[in-house]
Short mmCIF file of C-alpha atoms and ligand atoms in Angstrom, two decimals:
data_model
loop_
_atom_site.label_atom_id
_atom_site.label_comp_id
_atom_site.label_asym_id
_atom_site.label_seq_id
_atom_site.Cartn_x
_atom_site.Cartn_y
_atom_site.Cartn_z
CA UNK A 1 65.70 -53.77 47.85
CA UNK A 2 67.87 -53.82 44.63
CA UNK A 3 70.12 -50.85 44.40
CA UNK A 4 73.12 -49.19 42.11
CA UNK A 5 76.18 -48.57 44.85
CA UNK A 6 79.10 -46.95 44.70
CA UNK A 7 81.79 -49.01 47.22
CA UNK A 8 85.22 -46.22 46.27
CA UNK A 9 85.78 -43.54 43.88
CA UNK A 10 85.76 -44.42 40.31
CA UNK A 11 84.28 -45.16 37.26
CA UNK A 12 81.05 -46.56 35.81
CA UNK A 13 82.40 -49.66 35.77
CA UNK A 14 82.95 -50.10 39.65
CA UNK A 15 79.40 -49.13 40.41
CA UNK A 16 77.31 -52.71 41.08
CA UNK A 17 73.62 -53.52 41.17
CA UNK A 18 73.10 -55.46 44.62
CA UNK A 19 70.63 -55.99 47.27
CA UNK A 20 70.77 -53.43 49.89
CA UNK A 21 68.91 -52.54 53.06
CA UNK A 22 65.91 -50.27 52.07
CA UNK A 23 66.87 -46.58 53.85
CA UNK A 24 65.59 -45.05 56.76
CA UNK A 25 64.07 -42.04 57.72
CA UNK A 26 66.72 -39.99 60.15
CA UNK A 27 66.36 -41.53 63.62
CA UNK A 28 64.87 -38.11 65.64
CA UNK A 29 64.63 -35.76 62.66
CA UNK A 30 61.04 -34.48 61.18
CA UNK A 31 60.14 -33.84 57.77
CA UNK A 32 61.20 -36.63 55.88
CA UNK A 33 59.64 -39.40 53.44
CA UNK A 34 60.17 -42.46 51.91
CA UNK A 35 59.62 -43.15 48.71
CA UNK A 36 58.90 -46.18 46.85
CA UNK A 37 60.46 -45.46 43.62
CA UNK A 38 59.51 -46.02 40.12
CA UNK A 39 61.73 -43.66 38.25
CA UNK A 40 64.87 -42.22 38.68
CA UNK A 41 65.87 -39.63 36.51
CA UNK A 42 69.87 -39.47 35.19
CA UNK A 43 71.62 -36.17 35.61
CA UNK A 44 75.64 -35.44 34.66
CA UNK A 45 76.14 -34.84 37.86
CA UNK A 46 76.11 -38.42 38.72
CA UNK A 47 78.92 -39.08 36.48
CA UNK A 48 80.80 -36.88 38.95
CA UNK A 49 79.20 -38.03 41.96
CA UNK A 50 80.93 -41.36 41.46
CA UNK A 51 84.26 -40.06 40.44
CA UNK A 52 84.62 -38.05 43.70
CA UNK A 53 84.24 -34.68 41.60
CA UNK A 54 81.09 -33.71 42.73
CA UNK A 55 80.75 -30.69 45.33
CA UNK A 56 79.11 -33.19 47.29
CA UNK A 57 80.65 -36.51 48.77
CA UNK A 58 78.41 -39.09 50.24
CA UNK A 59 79.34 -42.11 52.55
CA UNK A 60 80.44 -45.35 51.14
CA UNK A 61 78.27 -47.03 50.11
CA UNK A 62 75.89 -44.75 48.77
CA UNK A 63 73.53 -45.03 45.46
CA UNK A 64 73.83 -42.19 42.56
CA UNK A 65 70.92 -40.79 41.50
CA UNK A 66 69.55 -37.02 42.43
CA UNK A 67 65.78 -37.65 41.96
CA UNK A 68 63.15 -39.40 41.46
CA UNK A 69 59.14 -40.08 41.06
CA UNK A 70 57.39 -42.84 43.07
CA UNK A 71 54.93 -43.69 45.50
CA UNK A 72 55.37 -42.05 49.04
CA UNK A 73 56.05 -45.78 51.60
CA UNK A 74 56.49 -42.95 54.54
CA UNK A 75 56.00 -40.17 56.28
CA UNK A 76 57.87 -38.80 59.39
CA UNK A 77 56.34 -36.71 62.03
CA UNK A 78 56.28 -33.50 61.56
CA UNK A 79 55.36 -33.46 57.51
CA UNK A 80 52.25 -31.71 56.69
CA UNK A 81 50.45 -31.97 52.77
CA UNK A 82 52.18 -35.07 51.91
CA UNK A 83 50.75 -38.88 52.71
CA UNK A 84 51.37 -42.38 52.28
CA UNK A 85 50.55 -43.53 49.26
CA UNK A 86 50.50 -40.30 47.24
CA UNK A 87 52.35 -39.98 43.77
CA UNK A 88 54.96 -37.83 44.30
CA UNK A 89 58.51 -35.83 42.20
CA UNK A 90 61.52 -35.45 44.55
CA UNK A 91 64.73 -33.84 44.44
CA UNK A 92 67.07 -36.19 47.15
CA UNK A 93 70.20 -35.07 48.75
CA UNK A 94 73.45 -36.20 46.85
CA UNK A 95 72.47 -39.18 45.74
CA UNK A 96 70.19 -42.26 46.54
CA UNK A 97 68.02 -42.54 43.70
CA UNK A 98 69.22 -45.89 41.55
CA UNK A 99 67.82 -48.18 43.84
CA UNK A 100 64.26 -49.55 44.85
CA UNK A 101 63.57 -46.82 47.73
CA UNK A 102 64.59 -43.75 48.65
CA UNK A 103 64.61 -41.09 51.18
CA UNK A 104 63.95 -36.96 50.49
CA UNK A 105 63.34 -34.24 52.72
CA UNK A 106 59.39 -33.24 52.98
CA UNK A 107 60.62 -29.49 51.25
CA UNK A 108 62.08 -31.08 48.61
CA UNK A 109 58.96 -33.65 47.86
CA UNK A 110 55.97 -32.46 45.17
CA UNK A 111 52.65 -34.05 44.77
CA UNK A 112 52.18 -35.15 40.99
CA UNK A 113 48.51 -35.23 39.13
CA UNK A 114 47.67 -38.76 38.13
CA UNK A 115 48.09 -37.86 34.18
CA UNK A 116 52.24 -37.17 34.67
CA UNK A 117 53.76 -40.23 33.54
CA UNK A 118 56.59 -41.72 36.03
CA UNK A 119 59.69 -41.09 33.84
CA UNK A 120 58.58 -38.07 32.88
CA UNK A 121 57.84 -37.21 36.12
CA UNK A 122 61.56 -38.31 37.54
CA UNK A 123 63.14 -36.30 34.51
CA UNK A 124 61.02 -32.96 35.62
CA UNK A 125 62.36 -31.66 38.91
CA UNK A 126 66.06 -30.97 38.54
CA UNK A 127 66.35 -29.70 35.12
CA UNK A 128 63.73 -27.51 35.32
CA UNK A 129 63.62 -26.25 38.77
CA UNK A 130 67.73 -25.25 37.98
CA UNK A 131 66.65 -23.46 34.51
CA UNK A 132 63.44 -21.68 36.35
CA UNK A 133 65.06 -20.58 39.26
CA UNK A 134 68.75 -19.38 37.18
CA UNK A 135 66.47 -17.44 34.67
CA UNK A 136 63.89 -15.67 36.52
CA UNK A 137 65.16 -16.01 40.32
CA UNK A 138 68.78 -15.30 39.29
CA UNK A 139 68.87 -13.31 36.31
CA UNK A 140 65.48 -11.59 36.58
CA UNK A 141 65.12 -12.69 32.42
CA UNK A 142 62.54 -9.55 30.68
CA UNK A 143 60.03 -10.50 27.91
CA UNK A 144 61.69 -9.51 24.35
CA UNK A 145 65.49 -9.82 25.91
CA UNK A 146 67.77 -12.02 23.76
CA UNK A 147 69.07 -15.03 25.75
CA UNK A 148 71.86 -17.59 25.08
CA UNK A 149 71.60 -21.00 25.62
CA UNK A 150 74.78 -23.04 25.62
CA UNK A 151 74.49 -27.17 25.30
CA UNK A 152 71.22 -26.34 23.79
CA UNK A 153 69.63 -30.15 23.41
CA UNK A 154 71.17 -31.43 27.06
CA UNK A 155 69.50 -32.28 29.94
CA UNK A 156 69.30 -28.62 31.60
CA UNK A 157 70.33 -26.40 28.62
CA UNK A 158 66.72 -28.08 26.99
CA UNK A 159 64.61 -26.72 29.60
CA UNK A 160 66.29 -23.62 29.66
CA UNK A 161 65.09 -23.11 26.02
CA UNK A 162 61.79 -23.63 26.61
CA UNK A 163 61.87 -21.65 30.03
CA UNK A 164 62.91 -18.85 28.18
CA UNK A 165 60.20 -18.72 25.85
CA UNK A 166 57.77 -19.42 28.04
CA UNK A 167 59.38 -15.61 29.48
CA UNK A 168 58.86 -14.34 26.70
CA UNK A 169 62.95 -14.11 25.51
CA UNK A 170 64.43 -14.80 22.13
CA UNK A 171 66.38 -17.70 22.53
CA UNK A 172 69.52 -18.51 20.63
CA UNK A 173 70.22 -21.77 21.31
CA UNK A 174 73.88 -23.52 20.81
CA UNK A 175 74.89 -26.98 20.43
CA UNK A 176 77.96 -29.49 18.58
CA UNK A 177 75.66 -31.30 16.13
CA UNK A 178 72.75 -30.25 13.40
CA UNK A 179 70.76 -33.57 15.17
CA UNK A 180 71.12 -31.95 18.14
CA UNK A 181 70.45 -28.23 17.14
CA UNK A 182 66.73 -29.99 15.61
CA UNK A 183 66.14 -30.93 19.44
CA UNK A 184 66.34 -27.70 20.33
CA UNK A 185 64.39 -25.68 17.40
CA UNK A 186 61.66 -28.84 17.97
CA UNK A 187 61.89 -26.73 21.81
CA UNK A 188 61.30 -23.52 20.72
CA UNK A 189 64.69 -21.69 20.21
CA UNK A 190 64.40 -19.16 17.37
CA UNK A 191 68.04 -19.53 15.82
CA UNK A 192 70.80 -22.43 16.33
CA UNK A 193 74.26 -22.07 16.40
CA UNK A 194 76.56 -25.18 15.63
CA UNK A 195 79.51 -24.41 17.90
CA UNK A 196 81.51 -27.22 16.82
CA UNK A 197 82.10 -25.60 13.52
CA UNK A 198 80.55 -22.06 14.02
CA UNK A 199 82.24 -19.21 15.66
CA UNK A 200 79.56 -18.28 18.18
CA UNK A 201 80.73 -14.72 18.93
CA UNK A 202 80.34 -14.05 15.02
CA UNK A 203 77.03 -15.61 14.85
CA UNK A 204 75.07 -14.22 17.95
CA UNK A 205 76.78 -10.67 16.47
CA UNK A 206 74.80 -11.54 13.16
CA UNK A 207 71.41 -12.62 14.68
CA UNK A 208 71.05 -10.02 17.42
CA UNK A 209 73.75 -7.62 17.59
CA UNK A 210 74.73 -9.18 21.62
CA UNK A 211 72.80 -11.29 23.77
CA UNK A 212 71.42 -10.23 27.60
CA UNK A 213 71.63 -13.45 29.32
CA UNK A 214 73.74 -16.55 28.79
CA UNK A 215 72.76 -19.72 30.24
CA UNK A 216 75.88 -21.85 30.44
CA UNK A 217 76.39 -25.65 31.88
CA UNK A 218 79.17 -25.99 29.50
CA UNK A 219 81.72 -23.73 30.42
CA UNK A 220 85.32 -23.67 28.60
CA UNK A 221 85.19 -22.04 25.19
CA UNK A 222 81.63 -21.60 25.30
CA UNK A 223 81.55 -19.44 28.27
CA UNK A 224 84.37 -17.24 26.65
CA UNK A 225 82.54 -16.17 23.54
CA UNK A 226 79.86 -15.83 26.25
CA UNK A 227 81.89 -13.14 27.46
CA UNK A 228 82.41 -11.55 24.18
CA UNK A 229 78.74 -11.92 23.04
CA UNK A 230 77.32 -10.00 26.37
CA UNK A 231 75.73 -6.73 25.85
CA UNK A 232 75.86 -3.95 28.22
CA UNK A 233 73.90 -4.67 31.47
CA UNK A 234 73.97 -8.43 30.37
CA UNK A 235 74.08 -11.73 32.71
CA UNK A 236 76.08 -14.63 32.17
CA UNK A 237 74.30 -17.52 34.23
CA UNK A 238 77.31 -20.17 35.58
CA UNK A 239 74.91 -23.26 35.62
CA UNK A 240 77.69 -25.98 35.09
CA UNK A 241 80.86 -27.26 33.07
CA UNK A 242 79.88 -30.15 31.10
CA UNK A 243 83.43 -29.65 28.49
CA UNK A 244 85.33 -30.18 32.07
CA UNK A 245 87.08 -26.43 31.71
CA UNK A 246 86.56 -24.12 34.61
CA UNK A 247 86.54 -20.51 32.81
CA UNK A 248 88.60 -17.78 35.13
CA UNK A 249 87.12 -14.53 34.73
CA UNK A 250 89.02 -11.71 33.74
CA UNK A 251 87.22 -8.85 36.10
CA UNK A 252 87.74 -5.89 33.72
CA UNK A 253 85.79 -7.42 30.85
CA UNK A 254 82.77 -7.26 33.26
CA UNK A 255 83.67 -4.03 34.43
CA UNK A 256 84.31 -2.60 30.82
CA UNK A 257 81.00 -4.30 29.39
CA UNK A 258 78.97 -3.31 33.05
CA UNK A 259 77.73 -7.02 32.74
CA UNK A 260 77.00 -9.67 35.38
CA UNK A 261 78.29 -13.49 36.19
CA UNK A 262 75.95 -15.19 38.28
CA UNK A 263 76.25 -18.63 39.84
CA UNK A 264 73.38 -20.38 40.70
CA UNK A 265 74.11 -23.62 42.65
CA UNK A 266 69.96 -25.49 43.04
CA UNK A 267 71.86 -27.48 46.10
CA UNK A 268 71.97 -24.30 47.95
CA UNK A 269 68.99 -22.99 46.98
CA UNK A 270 67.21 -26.01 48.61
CA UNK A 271 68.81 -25.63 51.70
CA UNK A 272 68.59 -21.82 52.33
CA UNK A 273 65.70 -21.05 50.23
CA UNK A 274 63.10 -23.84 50.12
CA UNK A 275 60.01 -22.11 49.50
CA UNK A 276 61.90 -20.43 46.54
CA UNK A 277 62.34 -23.58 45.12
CA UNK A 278 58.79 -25.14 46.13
CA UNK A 279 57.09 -21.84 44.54
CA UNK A 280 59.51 -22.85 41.31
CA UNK A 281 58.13 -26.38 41.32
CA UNK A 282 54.67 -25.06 41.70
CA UNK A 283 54.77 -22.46 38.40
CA UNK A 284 56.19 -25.31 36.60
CA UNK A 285 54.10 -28.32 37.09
CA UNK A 286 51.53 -25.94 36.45
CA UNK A 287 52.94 -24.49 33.20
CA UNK A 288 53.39 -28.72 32.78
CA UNK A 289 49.49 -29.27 33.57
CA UNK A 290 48.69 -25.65 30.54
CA UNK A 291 51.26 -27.34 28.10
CA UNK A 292 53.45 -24.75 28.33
CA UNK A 293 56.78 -27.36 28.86
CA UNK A 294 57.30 -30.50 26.65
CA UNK A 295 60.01 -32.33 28.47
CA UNK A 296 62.13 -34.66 26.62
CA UNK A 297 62.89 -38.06 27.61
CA UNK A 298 65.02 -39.68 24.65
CA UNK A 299 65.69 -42.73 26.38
CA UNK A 300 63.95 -44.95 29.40
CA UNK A 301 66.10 -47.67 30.67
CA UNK A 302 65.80 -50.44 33.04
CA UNK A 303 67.56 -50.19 36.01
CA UNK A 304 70.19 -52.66 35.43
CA UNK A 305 70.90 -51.18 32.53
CA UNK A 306 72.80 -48.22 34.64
CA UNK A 307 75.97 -48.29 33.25
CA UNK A 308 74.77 -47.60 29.77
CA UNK A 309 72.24 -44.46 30.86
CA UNK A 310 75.54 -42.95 32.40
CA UNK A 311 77.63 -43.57 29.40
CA UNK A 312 75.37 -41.64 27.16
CA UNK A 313 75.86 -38.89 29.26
CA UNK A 314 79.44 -39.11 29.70
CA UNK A 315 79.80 -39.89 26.29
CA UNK A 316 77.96 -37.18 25.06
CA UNK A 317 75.02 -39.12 22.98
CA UNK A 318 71.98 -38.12 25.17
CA UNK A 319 69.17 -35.47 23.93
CA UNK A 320 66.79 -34.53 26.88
CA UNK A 321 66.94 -36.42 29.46
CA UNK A 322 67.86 -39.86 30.16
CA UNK A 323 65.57 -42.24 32.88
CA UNK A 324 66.21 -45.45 34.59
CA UNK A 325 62.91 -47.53 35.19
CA UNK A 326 62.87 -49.18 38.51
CA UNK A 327 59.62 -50.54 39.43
CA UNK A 328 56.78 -50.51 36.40
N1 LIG B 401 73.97 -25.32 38.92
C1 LIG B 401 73.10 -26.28 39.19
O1 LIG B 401 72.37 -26.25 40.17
C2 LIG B 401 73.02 -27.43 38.21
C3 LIG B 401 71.87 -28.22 38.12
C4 LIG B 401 71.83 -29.24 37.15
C5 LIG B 401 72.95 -29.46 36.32
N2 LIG B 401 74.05 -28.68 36.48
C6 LIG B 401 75.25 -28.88 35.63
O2 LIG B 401 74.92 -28.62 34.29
C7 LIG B 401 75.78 -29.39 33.43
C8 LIG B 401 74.91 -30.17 32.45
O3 LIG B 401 74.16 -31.14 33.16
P1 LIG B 401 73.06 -32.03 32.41
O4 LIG B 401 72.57 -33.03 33.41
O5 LIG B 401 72.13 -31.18 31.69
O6 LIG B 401 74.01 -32.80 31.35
P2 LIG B 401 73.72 -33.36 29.87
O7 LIG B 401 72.27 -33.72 29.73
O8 LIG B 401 74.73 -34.41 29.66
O9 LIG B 401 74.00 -32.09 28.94
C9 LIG B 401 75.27 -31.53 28.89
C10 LIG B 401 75.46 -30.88 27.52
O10 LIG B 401 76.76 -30.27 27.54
C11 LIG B 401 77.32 -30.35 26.25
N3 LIG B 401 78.76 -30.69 26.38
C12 LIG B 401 79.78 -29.93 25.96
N4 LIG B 401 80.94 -30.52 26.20
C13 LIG B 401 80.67 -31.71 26.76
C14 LIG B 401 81.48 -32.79 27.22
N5 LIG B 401 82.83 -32.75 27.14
N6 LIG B 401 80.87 -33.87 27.77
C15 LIG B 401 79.53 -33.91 27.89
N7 LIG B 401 78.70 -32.92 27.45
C16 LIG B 401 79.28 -31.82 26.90
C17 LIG B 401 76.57 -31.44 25.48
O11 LIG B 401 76.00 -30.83 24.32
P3 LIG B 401 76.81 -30.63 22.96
O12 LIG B 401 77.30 -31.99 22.50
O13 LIG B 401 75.78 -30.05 22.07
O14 LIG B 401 77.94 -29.69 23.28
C18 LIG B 401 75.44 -31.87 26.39
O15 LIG B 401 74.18 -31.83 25.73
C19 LIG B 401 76.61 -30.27 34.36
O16 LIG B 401 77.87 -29.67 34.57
C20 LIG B 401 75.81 -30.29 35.65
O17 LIG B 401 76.60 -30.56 36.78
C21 LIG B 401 74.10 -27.68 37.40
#
């Protein structure tokens, strides 16, 4: 099979398309599949995957790529409600999706209706599943509360918009462009707040007095005005630090403002809480099937093109989410 790999460390540029031996299932160990892929959907994450900066740290050589949509090749003992030859969204551990098959744990595999379209399909699971689970798992989000939304028109600060109207929140959403604030009123957020040349603090103040929950996979600035923004008995959702700034939290605020930070890491989710996540998965491909969720893909590449799919995340110029197209 053709696949991205990753040989060291490094950057984009050291990654190489090549023919690769197709993966196995785990000699011994139930409850996996293969998949033969047709999608693979692009996450920020992979930019740090290959750089070493990740939380996880695969093998050389291994292939980026946290999920995909495709055809199940392969079933090992053990797996129950899953066959050969079903279409099928899966969530894979660190990495393995940029290539012609892949492997994924039976838990973290979800049968697809025939009308969900294969990029859409790879885009769906991550994104949403993170945004789903941090809102209502995590920070238990109430119908009429006010929520924040930081990096507004990205990959999982999208979803989180429209996850939080679909709870019935107010969502204010926050981004560094007016193109990119449009992506996210087009999503349902009810006020946009440019915070490349806004002060967000000032403006949230102005539209609803203090927010309840932040969802943040920016980090840096964003998640100090956060701070400052929070009303009492408010949550502050850690999803991520796309601006590359870790934010050290200064322990009185919280106590002072009797507000919240939560992390919510989907890795370990999957691992100690599966049917958490599955029951996710299931609400939202159903919310998918009522309309309810509009996902964004802005750009569907072909495989070899890669290198450019990470780029526009690295660099910044992706709405939505960005897919690779591996087999038509
Ligand atoms: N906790 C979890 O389980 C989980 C799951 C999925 C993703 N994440 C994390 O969430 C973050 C976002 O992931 P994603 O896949 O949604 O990425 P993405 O599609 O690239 O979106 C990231 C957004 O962050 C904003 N941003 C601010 N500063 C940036 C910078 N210096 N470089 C790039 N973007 C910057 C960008 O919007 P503006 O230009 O409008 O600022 C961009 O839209 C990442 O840190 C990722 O690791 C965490």
């Amino acid at each position: 099979m053709r696949a991205v790999l990753c040989h060291a460390w490094g950057d984009i540029d050291d990654l190489r398309l090549e023919e690769a031996p197709s993966p196995a299932l785990p000699e011994g160990s139930d409850g996996w599949v293969r998949i033969r892929v047709h999608a693979s959907g692009v996450n920020f994450a992979d930019t740090l995957l290959i750089r070493g900066e990740y939380q996880e740290k695969p093998p050389f050589p291994f292939s980026p790529g946290m999920e995909v949509a495709g055809i199940v090749a392969e079933v090992s003992p053990g797996v129950e409600g899953i066959r050969e030859g079903e279409r099928v969204l899966a969530m894979l551990e660190a990495g393995g999706g940029y290539a012609e098959e892949a492997i994924a744990r039976a838990s973290d595999v979800t049968p697809i209706p025939d009308a969900m379209d294969w990029a859409v399909a790879a885009s769906f699971p991550v994104v949403y599943a993170t945004s789903h689970l941090a809102l209502s798992h995590r920070a238990r989000l109430q119908p009429g509360e006010v929520l924040l939304v930081h990096g507004a028109s990205g990959g999982v600060g999208l979803t989180a918009v429209e996850v939080g109207k679909a709870l019935g929140a107010t969502v204010i959403a926050t981004a560094s462009s007016p193109e990119k604030l449009a992506v996210a009123h087009a999503h349902g957020a009810d006020h946009l707040v440019n915070y490349a040349t806004e002060d967000i603090r000032e403006r949230v103040l102005e539209i609803a007095g203090g927010v309840d929950v932040v969802y943040d996979p920016v980090g840096g600035e964003a998640f100090a005005a956060s701070l400052r923004s929070i009303n009492p008995g408010g949550r502050i959702l850690v999803i991520g630090f796309a601006s590359g700034s870790i934010p050290q939290i200064p322990a009185n605020h919280l106590l002072v403002k009797d507000a919240a930070v939560l992390g919510l890491s989907l890795g370990q989710l999957r691992n100690h809480r599966p049917e958490v996540v599955q029951q996710a998965m299931r609400e939202l491909l159903a919310w998918h099937a009522e309309g309810r969720l509009r996902p964004l893909v802005s750009q569907v590449l072909p495989l070899e093109d890669y290198a450019e799919a990470l780029r526009l995340l690295r660099d910044r110029r992706s709405t939505g989410k960005v897919v690779l197209r591996v087999h038509e």
